[in-house]
């Protein structure tokens, strides 16, 4: 058992926690990072499966993610553009694949008009309400007490248009059914990316990838921190009390006991309850955390001898709100002669296929991908399903969101420290919400808050 004395203990070695620790060390404070897993990276994880490098977790970089882009440059990491040449494929309500080019789905004119109307409404709300304090806007309660499903249908009677627009936030981002979260939560998701239009443009939101994988953001920061990062060390107890210098904290994990002044909980809110707090957290925190939950998505990786779809003039991109695999993209690695596809199965559809055996699930998934790209998709050399819902130290993907009515009710308190305990993850970000960019923003913000408090608390002459 390690016994450490530090200024700050960070719980969680994902991009947010490691960024906070790195910034705190720059500010002259000492840190210890305690990570439950046997690796750093949190919800980013670049692994090799059957000889193929796969991005098990988060991977894409969009142009608005300036904080992430700056850090990639600082760490010496390069990016490359996602392959997008050729035609995309849309499967509509009739179940027939249609090849198309451009930004708009090849739907009938009436559906196109309704989709444009809904996008304009959401763009307007995102611009008006913003990502920083959506709960404070005069429209917050009204938007937060109606589900996104019902908001869409209150503004359009075109079911195909509603399903297509719902896909971009429900299946595509929050990975929950559109009836399970509010219109305000959808507006926050759009505002966090700059606009709803950005979410509908895969060439923007899925612009680039990191050469060698996104997990390097964490690996390189952890390398700088060295022995200050302790793996295989889930935190069990946080004890704290006031003293004459501020707070005295003792954090007990499987491999270390750390005495400190501050704690950063750099894990998603659904994991806060895995730690025993003494004294217990306030009522407000207990209630708030019960209204935040992660969604569910299966990220499917299929690696082929060649990117055969390119030979047929296809980009590898496909959308189908009614399909089992609702989205599919070319995910071929930089410099790799093989071709890789990635597809996503969200919320209730994920529930359904997880009730099946692995072989039957694989068959149905590949058949769904083949519906976009043809029968050659049925026979990959490597097949893998990223199932973050079964990960002990994540339990869902991509990030947490509030249930119906929760955002306007609790959002204003989600950053409020409890004594020496600060909350820090992409789940709580404004810009970059639920992305690596948001995790880094939260890490820097939280580190700056603690550094300021620590500076003010220093005895005179120190």
PDB file of N, CA, C and O in Angstrom, residues 106-170:
ATOM      1  N   UNK A 106     -31.579  11.968 -49.455  1.00  0.00           N
ATOM      2  CA  UNK A 106     -32.410  11.941 -50.660  1.00  0.00           C
ATOM      3  C   UNK A 106     -33.854  11.558 -50.335  1.00  0.00           C
ATOM      4  O   UNK A 106     -34.347  10.480 -50.702  1.00  0.00           O
ATOM      5  N   UNK A 107     -34.530  12.445 -49.633  1.00  0.00           N
ATOM      6  CA  UNK A 107     -35.921  12.207 -49.237  1.00  0.00           C
ATOM      7  C   UNK A 107     -36.851  12.963 -50.181  1.00  0.00           C
ATOM      8  O   UNK A 107     -36.416  13.794 -50.982  1.00  0.00           O
ATOM      9  N   UNK A 108     -38.141  12.694 -50.085  1.00  0.00           N
ATOM     10  CA  UNK A 108     -39.080  13.394 -50.956  1.00  0.00           C
ATOM     11  C   UNK A 108     -39.135  14.876 -50.566  1.00  0.00           C
ATOM     12  O   UNK A 108     -38.752  15.254 -49.444  1.00  0.00           O
ATOM     13  N   UNK A 109     -39.593  15.743 -51.473  1.00  0.00           N
ATOM     14  CA  UNK A 109     -39.552  17.190 -51.222  1.00  0.00           C
ATOM     15  C   UNK A 109     -40.258  17.619 -49.938  1.00  0.00           C
ATOM     16  O   UNK A 109     -39.765  18.504 -49.227  1.00  0.00           O
ATOM     17  N   UNK A 110     -41.395  17.006 -49.634  1.00  0.00           N
ATOM     18  CA  UNK A 110     -42.125  17.400 -48.425  1.00  0.00           C
ATOM     19  C   UNK A 110     -41.318  17.077 -47.169  1.00  0.00           C
ATOM     20  O   UNK A 110     -41.272  17.878 -46.215  1.00  0.00           O
ATOM     21  N   UNK A 111     -40.684  15.900 -47.153  1.00  0.00           N
ATOM     22  CA  UNK A 111     -39.853  15.522 -46.007  1.00  0.00           C
ATOM     23  C   UNK A 111     -38.639  16.444 -45.900  1.00  0.00           C
ATOM     24  O   UNK A 111     -38.250  16.844 -44.799  1.00  0.00           O
ATOM     25  N   UNK A 112     -38.047  16.788 -47.032  1.00  0.00           N
ATOM     26  CA  UNK A 112     -36.893  17.687 -47.032  1.00  0.00           C
ATOM     27  C   UNK A 112     -37.259  19.037 -46.428  1.00  0.00           C
ATOM     28  O   UNK A 112     -36.493  19.607 -45.629  1.00  0.00           O
ATOM     29  N   UNK A 113     -38.424  19.557 -46.791  1.00  0.00           N
ATOM     30  CA  UNK A 113     -38.873  20.840 -46.237  1.00  0.00           C
ATOM     31  C   UNK A 113     -39.031  20.745 -44.719  1.00  0.00           C
ATOM     32  O   UNK A 113     -38.609  21.637 -43.977  1.00  0.00           O
ATOM     33  N   UNK A 114     -39.617  19.660 -44.249  1.00  0.00           N
ATOM     34  CA  UNK A 114     -39.831  19.496 -42.812  1.00  0.00           C
ATOM     35  C   UNK A 114     -38.502  19.321 -42.059  1.00  0.00           C
ATOM     36  O   UNK A 114     -38.326  19.845 -40.959  1.00  0.00           O
ATOM     37  N   UNK A 115     -37.576  18.575 -42.649  1.00  0.00           N
ATOM     38  CA  UNK A 115     -36.265  18.430 -42.017  1.00  0.00           C
ATOM     39  C   UNK A 115     -35.553  19.777 -41.917  1.00  0.00           C
ATOM     40  O   UNK A 115     -34.997  20.131 -40.867  1.00  0.00           O
ATOM     41  N   UNK A 116     -35.604  20.561 -42.985  1.00  0.00           N
ATOM     42  CA  UNK A 116     -34.971  21.878 -42.962  1.00  0.00           C
ATOM     43  C   UNK A 116     -35.628  22.775 -41.908  1.00  0.00           C
ATOM     44  O   UNK A 116     -34.934  23.553 -41.231  1.00  0.00           O
ATOM     45  N   UNK A 117     -36.940  22.664 -41.778  1.00  0.00           N
ATOM     46  CA  UNK A 117     -37.646  23.475 -40.778  1.00  0.00           C
ATOM     47  C   UNK A 117     -37.205  23.105 -39.369  1.00  0.00           C
ATOM     48  O   UNK A 117     -36.925  23.987 -38.535  1.00  0.00           O
ATOM     49  N   UNK A 118     -37.123  21.814 -39.074  1.00  0.00           N
ATOM     50  CA  UNK A 118     -36.713  21.370 -37.737  1.00  0.00           C
ATOM     51  C   UNK A 118     -35.267  21.757 -37.444  1.00  0.00           C
ATOM     52  O   UNK A 118     -34.934  22.177 -36.324  1.00  0.00           O
ATOM     53  N   UNK A 119     -34.397  21.620 -38.446  1.00  0.00           N
ATOM     54  CA  UNK A 119     -33.003  22.019 -38.259  1.00  0.00           C
ATOM     55  C   UNK A 119     -32.909  23.500 -37.952  1.00  0.00           C
ATOM     56  O   UNK A 119     -32.165  23.927 -37.051  1.00  0.00           O
ATOM     57  N   UNK A 120     -33.672  24.323 -38.682  1.00  0.00           N
ATOM     58  CA  UNK A 120     -33.656  25.769 -38.442  1.00  0.00           C
ATOM     59  C   UNK A 120     -34.155  26.101 -37.035  1.00  0.00           C
ATOM     60  O   UNK A 120     -33.596  26.982 -36.360  1.00  0.00           O
ATOM     61  N   UNK A 121     -35.204  25.424 -36.580  1.00  0.00           N
ATOM     62  CA  UNK A 121     -35.711  25.655 -35.226  1.00  0.00           C
ATOM     63  C   UNK A 121     -34.654  25.314 -34.175  1.00  0.00           C
ATOM     64  O   UNK A 121     -34.433  26.075 -33.222  1.00  0.00           O
ATOM     65  N   UNK A 122     -33.993  24.182 -34.353  1.00  0.00           N
ATOM     66  CA  UNK A 122     -32.978  23.761 -33.394  1.00  0.00           C
ATOM     67  C   UNK A 122     -31.743  24.656 -33.452  1.00  0.00           C
ATOM     68  O   UNK A 122     -31.147  24.976 -32.415  1.00  0.00           O
ATOM     69  N   UNK A 123     -31.353  25.078 -34.651  1.00  0.00           N
ATOM     70  CA  UNK A 123     -30.243  26.025 -34.763  1.00  0.00           C
ATOM     71  C   UNK A 123     -30.565  27.322 -34.031  1.00  0.00           C
ATOM     72  O   UNK A 123     -29.708  27.892 -33.340  1.00  0.00           O
ATOM     73  N   UNK A 124     -31.807  27.804 -34.199  1.00  0.00           N
ATOM     74  CA  UNK A 124     -32.211  29.036 -33.525  1.00  0.00           C
ATOM     75  C   UNK A 124     -32.190  28.902 -32.014  1.00  0.00           C
ATOM     76  O   UNK A 124     -31.695  29.793 -31.298  1.00  0.00           O
ATOM     77  N   UNK A 125     -32.706  27.789 -31.496  1.00  0.00           N
ATOM     78  CA  UNK A 125     -32.707  27.569 -30.049  1.00  0.00           C
ATOM     79  C   UNK A 125     -31.290  27.407 -29.509  1.00  0.00           C
ATOM     80  O   UNK A 125     -30.960  27.920 -28.433  1.00  0.00           O
ATOM     81  N   UNK A 126     -30.448  26.698 -30.248  1.00  0.00           N
ATOM     82  CA  UNK A 126     -29.064  26.515 -29.797  1.00  0.00           C
ATOM     83  C   UNK A 126     -28.344  27.850 -29.703  1.00  0.00           C
ATOM     84  O   UNK A 126     -27.599  28.105 -28.745  1.00  0.00           O
ATOM     85  N   UNK A 127     -28.558  28.713 -30.693  1.00  0.00           N
ATOM     86  CA  UNK A 127     -27.917  30.028 -30.675  1.00  0.00           C
ATOM     87  C   UNK A 127     -28.475  30.900 -29.566  1.00  0.00           C
ATOM     88  O   UNK A 127     -27.736  31.649 -28.911  1.00  0.00           O
ATOM     89  N   UNK A 128     -29.766  30.809 -29.327  1.00  0.00           N
ATOM     90  CA  UNK A 128     -30.415  31.645 -28.317  1.00  0.00           C
ATOM     91  C   UNK A 128     -30.079  31.205 -26.893  1.00  0.00           C
ATOM     92  O   UNK A 128     -29.806  32.027 -26.010  1.00  0.00           O
ATOM     93  N   UNK A 129     -30.075  29.905 -26.659  1.00  0.00           N
ATOM     94  CA  UNK A 129     -29.931  29.376 -25.298  1.00  0.00           C
ATOM     95  C   UNK A 129     -28.470  29.131 -24.939  1.00  0.00           C
ATOM     96  O   UNK A 129     -28.045  29.362 -23.809  1.00  0.00           O
ATOM     97  N   UNK A 130     -27.676  28.654 -25.880  1.00  0.00           N
ATOM     98  CA  UNK A 130     -26.257  28.434 -25.647  1.00  0.00           C
ATOM     99  C   UNK A 130     -25.975  27.201 -24.810  1.00  0.00           C
ATOM    100  O   UNK A 130     -26.879  26.537 -24.294  1.00  0.00           O
ATOM    101  N   UNK A 131     -24.681  26.901 -24.673  1.00  0.00           N
ATOM    102  CA  UNK A 131     -24.253  25.686 -23.974  1.00  0.00           C
ATOM    103  C   UNK A 131     -23.839  25.932 -22.538  1.00  0.00           C
ATOM    104  O   UNK A 131     -23.744  24.983 -21.759  1.00  0.00           O
ATOM    105  N   UNK A 132     -23.603  27.184 -22.153  1.00  0.00           N
ATOM    106  CA  UNK A 132     -22.997  27.454 -20.848  1.00  0.00           C
ATOM    107  C   UNK A 132     -23.972  27.305 -19.698  1.00  0.00           C
ATOM    108  O   UNK A 132     -23.683  26.645 -18.693  1.00  0.00           O
ATOM    109  N   UNK A 133     -25.150  27.904 -19.817  1.00  0.00           N
ATOM    110  CA  UNK A 133     -26.155  27.827 -18.755  1.00  0.00           C
ATOM    111  C   UNK A 133     -27.548  27.641 -19.351  1.00  0.00           C
ATOM    112  O   UNK A 133     -28.420  28.499 -19.187  1.00  0.00           O
ATOM    113  N   UNK A 134     -27.802  26.552 -20.028  1.00  0.00           N
ATOM    114  CA  UNK A 134     -29.119  26.384 -20.655  1.00  0.00           C
ATOM    115  C   UNK A 134     -30.258  26.367 -19.643  1.00  0.00           C
ATOM    116  O   UNK A 134     -31.385  26.771 -19.960  1.00  0.00           O
ATOM    117  N   UNK A 135     -29.971  25.920 -18.428  1.00  0.00           N
ATOM    118  CA  UNK A 135     -30.987  25.847 -17.378  1.00  0.00           C
ATOM    119  C   UNK A 135     -31.474  27.224 -16.925  1.00  0.00           C
ATOM    120  O   UNK A 135     -32.527  27.334 -16.310  1.00  0.00           O
ATOM    121  N   UNK A 136     -30.719  28.275 -17.216  1.00  0.00           N
ATOM    122  CA  UNK A 136     -31.060  29.618 -16.755  1.00  0.00           C
ATOM    123  C   UNK A 136     -31.932  30.380 -17.749  1.00  0.00           C
ATOM    124  O   UNK A 136     -32.417  31.476 -17.439  1.00  0.00           O
ATOM    125  N   UNK A 137     -32.148  29.843 -18.928  1.00  0.00           N
ATOM    126  CA  UNK A 137     -32.910  30.552 -19.955  1.00  0.00           C
ATOM    127  C   UNK A 137     -34.403  30.530 -19.630  1.00  0.00           C
ATOM    128  O   UNK A 137     -34.913  29.546 -19.064  1.00  0.00           O
ATOM    129  N   UNK A 138     -35.138  31.594 -19.963  1.00  0.00           N
ATOM    130  CA  UNK A 138     -36.588  31.624 -19.677  1.00  0.00           C
ATOM    131  C   UNK A 138     -37.369  30.458 -20.293  1.00  0.00           C
ATOM    132  O   UNK A 138     -38.408  30.060 -19.766  1.00  0.00           O
ATOM    133  N   UNK A 139     -36.876  29.895 -21.381  1.00  0.00           N
ATOM    134  CA  UNK A 139     -37.572  28.768 -22.019  1.00  0.00           C
ATOM    135  C   UNK A 139     -37.159  27.413 -21.445  1.00  0.00           C
ATOM    136  O   UNK A 139     -37.672  26.376 -21.880  1.00  0.00           O
ATOM    137  N   UNK A 140     -36.244  27.417 -20.483  1.00  0.00           N
ATOM    138  CA  UNK A 140     -35.642  26.161 -20.043  1.00  0.00           C
ATOM    139  C   UNK A 140     -36.667  25.165 -19.526  1.00  0.00           C
ATOM    140  O   UNK A 140     -36.668  23.998 -19.925  1.00  0.00           O
ATOM    141  N   UNK A 141     -37.535  25.592 -18.638  1.00  0.00           N
ATOM    142  CA  UNK A 141     -38.462  24.632 -18.035  1.00  0.00           C
ATOM    143  C   UNK A 141     -39.414  24.041 -19.069  1.00  0.00           C
ATOM    144  O   UNK A 141     -39.667  22.832 -19.083  1.00  0.00           O
ATOM    145  N   UNK A 142     -39.933  24.884 -19.950  1.00  0.00           N
ATOM    146  CA  UNK A 142     -40.858  24.384 -20.967  1.00  0.00           C
ATOM    147  C   UNK A 142     -40.177  23.353 -21.863  1.00  0.00           C
ATOM    148  O   UNK A 142     -40.762  22.312 -22.197  1.00  0.00           O
ATOM    149  N   UNK A 143     -38.942  23.626 -22.256  1.00  0.00           N
ATOM    150  CA  UNK A 143     -38.230  22.702 -23.133  1.00  0.00           C
ATOM    151  C   UNK A 143     -37.762  21.455 -22.401  1.00  0.00           C
ATOM    152  O   UNK A 143     -37.599  20.393 -23.013  1.00  0.00           O
ATOM    153  N   UNK A 144     -37.564  21.568 -21.087  1.00  0.00           N
ATOM    154  CA  UNK A 144     -37.026  20.443 -20.328  1.00  0.00           C
ATOM    155  C   UNK A 144     -38.110  19.495 -19.837  1.00  0.00           C
ATOM    156  O   UNK A 144     -37.802  18.399 -19.374  1.00  0.00           O
ATOM    157  N   UNK A 145     -39.356  19.897 -19.936  1.00  0.00           N
ATOM    158  CA  UNK A 145     -40.449  19.042 -19.452  1.00  0.00           C
ATOM    159  C   UNK A 145     -41.218  18.393 -20.598  1.00  0.00           C
ATOM    160  O   UNK A 145     -42.295  17.829 -20.381  1.00  0.00           O
ATOM    161  N   UNK A 146     -40.661  18.462 -21.798  1.00  0.00           N
ATOM    162  CA  UNK A 146     -41.225  17.730 -22.936  1.00  0.00           C
ATOM    163  C   UNK A 146     -40.092  16.915 -23.556  1.00  0.00           C
ATOM    164  O   UNK A 146     -38.959  17.374 -23.668  1.00  0.00           O
ATOM    165  N   UNK A 147     -40.394  15.682 -23.925  1.00  0.00           N
ATOM    166  CA  UNK A 147     -39.351  14.845 -24.516  1.00  0.00           C
ATOM    167  C   UNK A 147     -38.989  15.357 -25.908  1.00  0.00           C
ATOM    168  O   UNK A 147     -39.786  16.021 -26.585  1.00  0.00           O
ATOM    169  N   UNK A 148     -37.791  15.041 -26.333  1.00  0.00           N
ATOM    170  CA  UNK A 148     -37.366  15.437 -27.679  1.00  0.00           C
ATOM    171  C   UNK A 148     -38.262  14.779 -28.726  1.00  0.00           C
ATOM    172  O   UNK A 148     -38.599  15.398 -29.743  1.00  0.00           O
ATOM    173  N   UNK A 149     -38.666  13.552 -28.483  1.00  0.00           N
ATOM    174  CA  UNK A 149     -39.586  12.845 -29.384  1.00  0.00           C
ATOM    175  C   UNK A 149     -40.854  13.667 -29.594  1.00  0.00           C
ATOM    176  O   UNK A 149     -41.285  13.892 -30.731  1.00  0.00           O
ATOM    177  N   UNK A 150     -41.450  14.120 -28.501  1.00  0.00           N
ATOM    178  CA  UNK A 150     -42.719  14.834 -28.616  1.00  0.00           C
ATOM    179  C   UNK A 150     -42.518  16.269 -29.113  1.00  0.00           C
ATOM    180  O   UNK A 150     -43.391  16.806 -29.807  1.00  0.00           O
ATOM    181  N   UNK A 151     -41.386  16.873 -28.787  1.00  0.00           N
ATOM    182  CA  UNK A 151     -41.103  18.212 -29.311  1.00  0.00           C
ATOM    183  C   UNK A 151     -41.025  18.173 -30.833  1.00  0.00           C
ATOM    184  O   UNK A 151     -41.574  19.051 -31.525  1.00  0.00           O
ATOM    185  N   UNK A 152     -40.323  17.164 -31.374  1.00  0.00           N
ATOM    186  CA  UNK A 152     -40.223  17.044 -32.825  1.00  0.00           C
ATOM    187  C   UNK A 152     -41.603  16.931 -33.459  1.00  0.00           C
ATOM    188  O   UNK A 152     -41.907  17.612 -34.457  1.00  0.00           O
ATOM    189  N   UNK A 153     -42.460  16.111 -32.902  1.00  0.00           N
ATOM    190  CA  UNK A 153     -43.770  15.870 -33.490  1.00  0.00           C
ATOM    191  C   UNK A 153     -44.740  17.009 -33.226  1.00  0.00           C
ATOM    192  O   UNK A 153     -45.727  17.150 -33.962  1.00  0.00           O
ATOM    193  N   UNK A 154     -44.463  17.831 -32.230  1.00  0.00           N
ATOM    194  CA  UNK A 154     -45.256  19.042 -32.038  1.00  0.00           C
ATOM    195  C   UNK A 154     -44.921  20.089 -33.090  1.00  0.00           C
ATOM    196  O   UNK A 154     -45.718  21.006 -33.350  1.00  0.00           O
ATOM    197  N   UNK A 155     -43.743  19.949 -33.710  1.00  0.00           N
ATOM    198  CA  UNK A 155     -43.312  20.929 -34.706  1.00  0.00           C
ATOM    199  C   UNK A 155     -43.339  20.391 -36.133  1.00  0.00           C
ATOM    200  O   UNK A 155     -43.063  21.140 -37.070  1.00  0.00           O
ATOM    201  N   UNK A 156     -43.665  19.120 -36.291  1.00  0.00           N
ATOM    202  CA  UNK A 156     -43.780  18.539 -37.627  1.00  0.00           C
ATOM    203  C   UNK A 156     -44.658  17.298 -37.578  1.00  0.00           C
ATOM    204  O   UNK A 156     -44.558  16.503 -36.637  1.00  0.00           O
ATOM    205  N   UNK A 157     -45.495  17.137 -38.592  1.00  0.00           N
ATOM    206  CA  UNK A 157     -46.316  15.919 -38.679  1.00  0.00           C
ATOM    207  C   UNK A 157     -45.737  14.926 -39.669  1.00  0.00           C
ATOM    208  O   UNK A 157     -46.389  13.949 -40.037  1.00  0.00           O
ATOM    209  N   UNK A 158     -44.479  15.156 -40.092  1.00  0.00           N
ATOM    210  CA  UNK A 158     -43.811  14.251 -41.028  1.00  0.00           C
ATOM    211  C   UNK A 158     -42.938  13.285 -40.236  1.00  0.00           C
ATOM    212  O   UNK A 158     -41.909  13.661 -39.691  1.00  0.00           O
ATOM    213  N   UNK A 159     -43.358  12.039 -40.153  1.00  0.00           N
ATOM    214  CA  UNK A 159     -42.694  11.064 -39.294  1.00  0.00           C
ATOM    215  C   UNK A 159     -41.270  10.766 -39.754  1.00  0.00           C
ATOM    216  O   UNK A 159     -40.365  10.602 -38.931  1.00  0.00           O
ATOM    217  N   UNK A 160     -41.060  10.686 -41.056  1.00  0.00           N
ATOM    218  CA  UNK A 160     -39.709  10.408 -41.541  1.00  0.00           C
ATOM    219  C   UNK A 160     -38.763  11.555 -41.190  1.00  0.00           C
ATOM    220  O   UNK A 160     -37.620  11.328 -40.783  1.00  0.00           O
ATOM    221  N   UNK A 161     -39.246  12.775 -41.305  1.00  0.00           N
ATOM    222  CA  UNK A 161     -38.425  13.929 -40.936  1.00  0.00           C
ATOM    223  C   UNK A 161     -38.097  13.901 -39.453  1.00  0.00           C
ATOM    224  O   UNK A 161     -36.951  14.144 -39.047  1.00  0.00           O
ATOM    225  N   UNK A 162     -39.085  13.608 -38.621  1.00  0.00           N
ATOM    226  CA  UNK A 162     -38.851  13.543 -37.167  1.00  0.00           C
ATOM    227  C   UNK A 162     -37.848  12.451 -36.821  1.00  0.00           C
ATOM    228  O   UNK A 162     -36.955  12.664 -35.981  1.00  0.00           O
ATOM    229  N   UNK A 163     -37.972  11.296 -37.442  1.00  0.00           N
ATOM    230  CA  UNK A 163     -37.044  10.195 -37.155  1.00  0.00           C
ATOM    231  C   UNK A 163     -35.629  10.541 -37.604  1.00  0.00           C
ATOM    232  O   UNK A 163     -34.656  10.233 -36.901  1.00  0.00           O
ATOM    233  N   UNK A 164     -35.507  11.174 -38.762  1.00  0.00           N
ATOM    234  CA  UNK A 164     -34.173  11.521 -39.250  1.00  0.00           C
ATOM    235  C   UNK A 164     -33.499  12.570 -38.378  1.00  0.00           C
ATOM    236  O   UNK A 164     -32.308  12.464 -38.062  1.00  0.00           O
ATOM    237  N   UNK A 165     -34.239  13.580 -37.972  1.00  0.00           N
ATOM    238  CA  UNK A 165     -33.656  14.609 -37.106  1.00  0.00           C
ATOM    239  C   UNK A 165     -33.368  14.019 -35.730  1.00  0.00           C
ATOM    240  O   UNK A 165     -32.339  14.310 -35.111  1.00  0.00           O
ATOM    241  N   UNK A 166     -34.252  13.170 -35.250  1.00  0.00           N
ATOM    242  CA  UNK A 166     -34.023  12.518 -33.963  1.00  0.00           C
ATOM    243  C   UNK A 166     -32.774  11.669 -33.962  1.00  0.00           C
ATOM    244  O   UNK A 166     -32.066  11.587 -32.950  1.00  0.00           O
ATOM    245  N   UNK A 167     -32.457  11.058 -35.104  1.00  0.00           N
ATOM    246  CA  UNK A 167     -31.279  10.193 -35.211  1.00  0.00           C
ATOM    247  C   UNK A 167     -30.006  10.917 -34.811  1.00  0.00           C
ATOM    248  O   UNK A 167     -29.144  10.359 -34.130  1.00  0.00           O
ATOM    249  N   UNK A 168     -29.862  12.173 -35.209  1.00  0.00           N
ATOM    250  CA  UNK A 168     -28.601  12.880 -35.011  1.00  0.00           C
ATOM    251  C   UNK A 168     -28.287  13.119 -33.537  1.00  0.00           C
ATOM    252  O   UNK A 168     -27.119  13.183 -33.151  1.00  0.00           O
ATOM    253  N   UNK A 169     -29.329  13.244 -32.701  1.00  0.00           N
ATOM    254  CA  UNK A 169     -29.076  13.474 -31.280  1.00  0.00           C
ATOM    255  C   UNK A 169     -29.374  12.235 -30.457  1.00  0.00           C
ATOM    256  O   UNK A 169     -28.591  11.863 -29.577  1.00  0.00           O
ATOM    257  N   UNK A 170     -30.467  11.556 -30.718  1.00  0.00           N
ATOM    258  CA  UNK A 170     -30.851  10.397 -29.895  1.00  0.00           C
ATOM    259  C   UNK A 170     -29.894   9.236 -30.132  1.00  0.00           C
ATOM    260  O   UNK A 170     -29.095   8.872 -29.259  1.00  0.00           O
TER     261      UNK A 170
END
